[in-house]
Short mmCIF file of C-alpha atoms in Angstrom, two decimals:
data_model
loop_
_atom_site.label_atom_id
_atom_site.label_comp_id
_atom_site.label_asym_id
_atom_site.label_seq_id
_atom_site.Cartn_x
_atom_site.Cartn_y
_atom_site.Cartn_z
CA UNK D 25 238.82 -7.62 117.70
CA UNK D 26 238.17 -11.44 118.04
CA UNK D 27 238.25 -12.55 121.47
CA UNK D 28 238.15 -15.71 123.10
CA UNK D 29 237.17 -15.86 126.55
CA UNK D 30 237.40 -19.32 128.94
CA UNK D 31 236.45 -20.29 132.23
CA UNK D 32 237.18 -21.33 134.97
CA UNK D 33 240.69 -19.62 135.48
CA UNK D 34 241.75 -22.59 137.89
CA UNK D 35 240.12 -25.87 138.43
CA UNK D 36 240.23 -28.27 140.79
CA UNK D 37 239.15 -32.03 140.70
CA UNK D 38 239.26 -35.38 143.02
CA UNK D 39 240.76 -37.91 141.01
CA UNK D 40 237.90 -39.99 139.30
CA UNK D 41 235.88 -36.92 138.76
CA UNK D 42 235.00 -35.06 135.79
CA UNK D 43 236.42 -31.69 134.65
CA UNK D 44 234.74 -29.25 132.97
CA UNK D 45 236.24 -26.16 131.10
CA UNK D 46 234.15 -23.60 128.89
CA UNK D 47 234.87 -21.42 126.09
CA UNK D 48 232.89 -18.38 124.37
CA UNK D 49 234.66 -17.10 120.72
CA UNK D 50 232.96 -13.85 119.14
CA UNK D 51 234.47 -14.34 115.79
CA UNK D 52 231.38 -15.36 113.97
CA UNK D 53 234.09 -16.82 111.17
CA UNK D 54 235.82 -19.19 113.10
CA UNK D 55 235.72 -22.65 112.21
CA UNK D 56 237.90 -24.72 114.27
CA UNK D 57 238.45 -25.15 117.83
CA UNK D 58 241.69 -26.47 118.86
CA UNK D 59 242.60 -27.43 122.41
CA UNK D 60 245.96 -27.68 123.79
CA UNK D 61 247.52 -29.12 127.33
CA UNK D 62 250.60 -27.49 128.91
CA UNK D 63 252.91 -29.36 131.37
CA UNK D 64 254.65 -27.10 133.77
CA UNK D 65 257.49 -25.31 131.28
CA UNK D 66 256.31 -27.47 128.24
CA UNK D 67 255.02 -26.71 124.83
CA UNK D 68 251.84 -26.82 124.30
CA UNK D 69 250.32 -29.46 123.26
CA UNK D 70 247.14 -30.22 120.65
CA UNK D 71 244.49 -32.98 122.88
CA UNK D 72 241.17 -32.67 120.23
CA UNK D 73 239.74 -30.79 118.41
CA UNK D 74 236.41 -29.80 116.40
CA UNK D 75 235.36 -28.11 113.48
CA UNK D 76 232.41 -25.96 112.86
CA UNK D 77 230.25 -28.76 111.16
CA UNK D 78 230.77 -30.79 114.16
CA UNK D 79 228.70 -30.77 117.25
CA UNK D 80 230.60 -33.09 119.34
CA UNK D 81 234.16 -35.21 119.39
CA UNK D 82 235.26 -37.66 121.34
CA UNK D 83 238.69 -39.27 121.86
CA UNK D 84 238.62 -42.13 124.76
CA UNK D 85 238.33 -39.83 128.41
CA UNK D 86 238.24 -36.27 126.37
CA UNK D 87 235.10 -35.40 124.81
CA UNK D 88 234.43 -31.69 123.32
CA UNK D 89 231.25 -30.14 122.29
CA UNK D 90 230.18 -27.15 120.43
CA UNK D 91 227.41 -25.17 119.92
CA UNK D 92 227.84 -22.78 117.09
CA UNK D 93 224.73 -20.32 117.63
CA UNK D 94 225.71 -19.38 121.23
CA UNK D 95 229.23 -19.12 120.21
CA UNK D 96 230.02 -21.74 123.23
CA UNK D 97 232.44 -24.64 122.99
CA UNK D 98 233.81 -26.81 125.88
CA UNK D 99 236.12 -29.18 126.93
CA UNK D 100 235.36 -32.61 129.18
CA UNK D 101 237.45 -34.55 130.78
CA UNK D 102 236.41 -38.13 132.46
CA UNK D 103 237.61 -40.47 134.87
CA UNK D 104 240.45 -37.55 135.93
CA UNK D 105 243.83 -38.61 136.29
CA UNK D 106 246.91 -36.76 138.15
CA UNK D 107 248.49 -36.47 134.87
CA UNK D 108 245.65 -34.46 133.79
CA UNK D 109 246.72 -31.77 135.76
CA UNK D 110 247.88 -29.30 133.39
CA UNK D 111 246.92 -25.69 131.68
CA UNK D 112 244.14 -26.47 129.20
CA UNK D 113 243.69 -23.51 126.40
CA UNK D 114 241.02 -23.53 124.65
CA UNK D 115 241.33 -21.30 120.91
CA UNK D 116 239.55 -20.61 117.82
CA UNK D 117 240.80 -20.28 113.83
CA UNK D 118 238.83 -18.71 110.73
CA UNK D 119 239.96 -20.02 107.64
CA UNK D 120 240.52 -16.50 106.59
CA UNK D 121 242.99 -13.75 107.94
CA UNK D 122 245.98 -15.67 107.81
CA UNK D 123 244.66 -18.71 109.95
CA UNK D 124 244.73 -16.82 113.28
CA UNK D 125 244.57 -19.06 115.83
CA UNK D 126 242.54 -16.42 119.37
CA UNK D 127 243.79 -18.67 122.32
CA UNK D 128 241.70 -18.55 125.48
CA UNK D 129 243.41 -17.30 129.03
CA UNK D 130 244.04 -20.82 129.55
CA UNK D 131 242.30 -23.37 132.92
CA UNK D 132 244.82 -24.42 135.35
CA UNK D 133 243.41 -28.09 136.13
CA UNK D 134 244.56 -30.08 139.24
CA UNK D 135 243.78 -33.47 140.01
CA UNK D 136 243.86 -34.68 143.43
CA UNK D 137 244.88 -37.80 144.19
CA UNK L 70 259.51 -33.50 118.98
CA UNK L 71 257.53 -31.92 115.93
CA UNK L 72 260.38 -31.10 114.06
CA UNK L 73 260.64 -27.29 115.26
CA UNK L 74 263.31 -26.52 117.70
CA UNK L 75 263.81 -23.11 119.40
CA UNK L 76 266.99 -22.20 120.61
CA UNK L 77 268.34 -21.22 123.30
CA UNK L 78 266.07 -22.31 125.71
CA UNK L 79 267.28 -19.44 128.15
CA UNK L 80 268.29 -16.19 127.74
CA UNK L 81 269.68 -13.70 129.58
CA UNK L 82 269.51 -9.43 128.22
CA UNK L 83 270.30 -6.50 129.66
CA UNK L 84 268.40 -3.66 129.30
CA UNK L 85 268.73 -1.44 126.47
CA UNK L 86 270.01 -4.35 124.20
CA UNK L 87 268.40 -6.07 121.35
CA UNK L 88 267.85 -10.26 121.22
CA UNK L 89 267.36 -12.50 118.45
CA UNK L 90 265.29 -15.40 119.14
CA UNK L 91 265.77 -18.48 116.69
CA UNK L 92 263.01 -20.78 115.37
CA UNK L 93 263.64 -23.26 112.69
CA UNK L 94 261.38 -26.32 111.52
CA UNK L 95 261.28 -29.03 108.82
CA UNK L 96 258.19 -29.67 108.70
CA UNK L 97 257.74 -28.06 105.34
CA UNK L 98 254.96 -25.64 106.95
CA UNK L 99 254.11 -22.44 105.17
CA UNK L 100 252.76 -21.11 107.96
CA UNK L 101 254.75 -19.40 111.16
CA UNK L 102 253.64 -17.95 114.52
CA UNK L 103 255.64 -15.97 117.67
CA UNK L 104 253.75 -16.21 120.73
CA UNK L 105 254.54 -14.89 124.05
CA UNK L 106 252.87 -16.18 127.20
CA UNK L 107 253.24 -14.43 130.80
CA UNK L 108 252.85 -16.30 134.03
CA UNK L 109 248.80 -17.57 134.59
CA UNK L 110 248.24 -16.09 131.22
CA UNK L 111 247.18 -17.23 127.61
CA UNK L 112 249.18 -17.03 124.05
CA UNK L 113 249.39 -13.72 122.63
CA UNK L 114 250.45 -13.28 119.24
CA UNK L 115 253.36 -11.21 118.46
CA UNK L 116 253.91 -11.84 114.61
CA UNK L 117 252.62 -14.14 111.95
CA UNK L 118 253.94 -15.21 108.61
CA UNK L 119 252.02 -17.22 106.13
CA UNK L 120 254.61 -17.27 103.44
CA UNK L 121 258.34 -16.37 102.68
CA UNK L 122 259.20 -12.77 102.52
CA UNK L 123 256.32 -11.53 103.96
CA UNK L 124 254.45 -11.51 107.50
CA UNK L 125 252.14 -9.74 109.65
CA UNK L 126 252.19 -8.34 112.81
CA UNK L 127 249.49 -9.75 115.77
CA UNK L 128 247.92 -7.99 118.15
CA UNK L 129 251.58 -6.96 120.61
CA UNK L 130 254.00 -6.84 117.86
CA UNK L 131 255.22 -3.54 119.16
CA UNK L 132 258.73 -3.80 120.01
CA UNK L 133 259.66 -6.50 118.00
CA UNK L 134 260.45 -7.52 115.07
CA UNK L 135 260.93 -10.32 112.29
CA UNK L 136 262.16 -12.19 108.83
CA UNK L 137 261.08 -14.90 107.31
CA UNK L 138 263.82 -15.10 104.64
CA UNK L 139 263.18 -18.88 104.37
CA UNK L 140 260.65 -21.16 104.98
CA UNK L 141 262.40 -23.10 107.57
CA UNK L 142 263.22 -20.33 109.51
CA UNK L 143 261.25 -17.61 111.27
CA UNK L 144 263.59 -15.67 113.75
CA UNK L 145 262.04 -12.65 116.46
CA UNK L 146 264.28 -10.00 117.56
CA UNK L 147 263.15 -8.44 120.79
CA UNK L 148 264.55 -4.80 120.63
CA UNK L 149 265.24 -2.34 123.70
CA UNK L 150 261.61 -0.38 122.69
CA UNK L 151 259.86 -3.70 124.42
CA UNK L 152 258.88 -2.08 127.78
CA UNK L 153 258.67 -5.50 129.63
CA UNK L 154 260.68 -8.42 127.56
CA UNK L 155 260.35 -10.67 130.39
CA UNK L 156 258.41 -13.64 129.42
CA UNK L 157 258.35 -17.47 127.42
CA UNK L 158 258.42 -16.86 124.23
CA UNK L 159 256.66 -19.66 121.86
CA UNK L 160 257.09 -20.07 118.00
CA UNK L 161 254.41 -22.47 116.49
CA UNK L 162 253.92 -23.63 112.66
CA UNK L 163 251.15 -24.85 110.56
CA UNK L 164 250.30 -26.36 107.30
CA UNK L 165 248.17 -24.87 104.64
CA UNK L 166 244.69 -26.17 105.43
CA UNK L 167 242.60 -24.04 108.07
CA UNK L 168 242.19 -27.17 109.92
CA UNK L 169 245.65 -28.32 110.51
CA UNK L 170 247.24 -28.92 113.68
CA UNK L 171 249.43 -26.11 114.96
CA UNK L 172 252.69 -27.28 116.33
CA UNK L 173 254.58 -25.27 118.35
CA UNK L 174 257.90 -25.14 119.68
CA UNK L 175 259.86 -26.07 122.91
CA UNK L 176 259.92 -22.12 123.85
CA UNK L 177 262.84 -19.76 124.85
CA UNK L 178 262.71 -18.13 128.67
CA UNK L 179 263.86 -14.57 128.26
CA UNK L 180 265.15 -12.91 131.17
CA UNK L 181 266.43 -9.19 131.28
CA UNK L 182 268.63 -8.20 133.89
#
């Protein structure tokens, strides 16, 4: 079945640095790649996202890239805050099947201050 | 808040009896989701529903079960077959384009005793 697999599991950052997170979708259909922050006991939340005819997004500090032939998309976060700290999922949609959305494991990010 | 609530935001079952979990929204969505997420672990889907009267089950939907009578409302009943009910359960909804933002609700903590 479709599977969406991210890394790192748990992250951790100096404030000021930059954060990396990676995702690999096998679902050869999917089109759009949503990614979503979650506060301790929150919702989650949608940050950015990018479609398939897209290589790259940006939205001020949060930049996401994607690189359809390797199946690869990632998430980048600049200038880390403390109220970045969060779990970042990662998650891939076809536009068939009933508009699926295959969420990653999720990255626990901290950012130390 | 998105305009779709959850309620109650913690329950409390004993084993052996059966829960209903509400999820309403006016957000005029067609689409609705039941996620449930287990500590340090991603979003897996329990049950789907693109339209009224008629829904899908994801990839853990044994043990549970679901209506969507109306399109505001999307309720999960987690019966006594679940082996291990213990976890935050999500409900998200979507418009009808592929690309739309899913929104997802405040979650319910269920507990059995």
């Amino acid at each position: 079945g479709e599977n969406v697999e991210q890394h790192p599991s748990t992250l951790s950052v100096q404030e000021g640095d930059s954060a990396v997170i990676k995702c690999t979708y096998s679902d050869s259909a999917s089109n759009y790649f949503p990614w979503y922050k979650q506060e301790l006991g929150k919702r989650p939340q949608l940050i950015i996202d990018i479609r398939s005819n897209v290589g790259e997004k940006k939205d001020q500090r949060i930049a996401v890239t994607l690189n359809k032939t390797a199946k690869h998309f990632s998430l980048h976060i600049t200038e880390t805050q403390p109220e970045d700290s969060a779990v970042y999922f990662c998650a891939a949609r076809a536009s068939t099947g009933g508009f699926k959305t295959i969420f990653g494991a999720g990255t626990r990010l901290f950012v130390k201050a | 808040d998105g305009g779709i609530t959850q309620s109650p935001k913690y329950l409390f079952r004993k084993e052996g009896q059966n829960v209903t979990l509400s999820c309403e929204q006016n957000l005029n969505h067609d689409a609705m989701y039941w996620y449930r997420q287990d500590p340090g672990q991603g979003l897996r889907l329990i049950y789907y529903s693109q339209i009224v009267n008629d829904f899908q089950k994801g990839d853990i939907a044994e043990g549970y079960s679901v209506s969507r009578e109306k399109k505001e409302s999307f309720p999960l009943t987690v019966t006594s077959a679940q082996k291990n009910p213990t976890a935050f359960y999500l409900c998200a909804s979507k418009g009808g384009s592929a690309y739309n933002e899913q929104f997802f609700g405040p979650g319910t903590r269920l507990t059995v005793l």
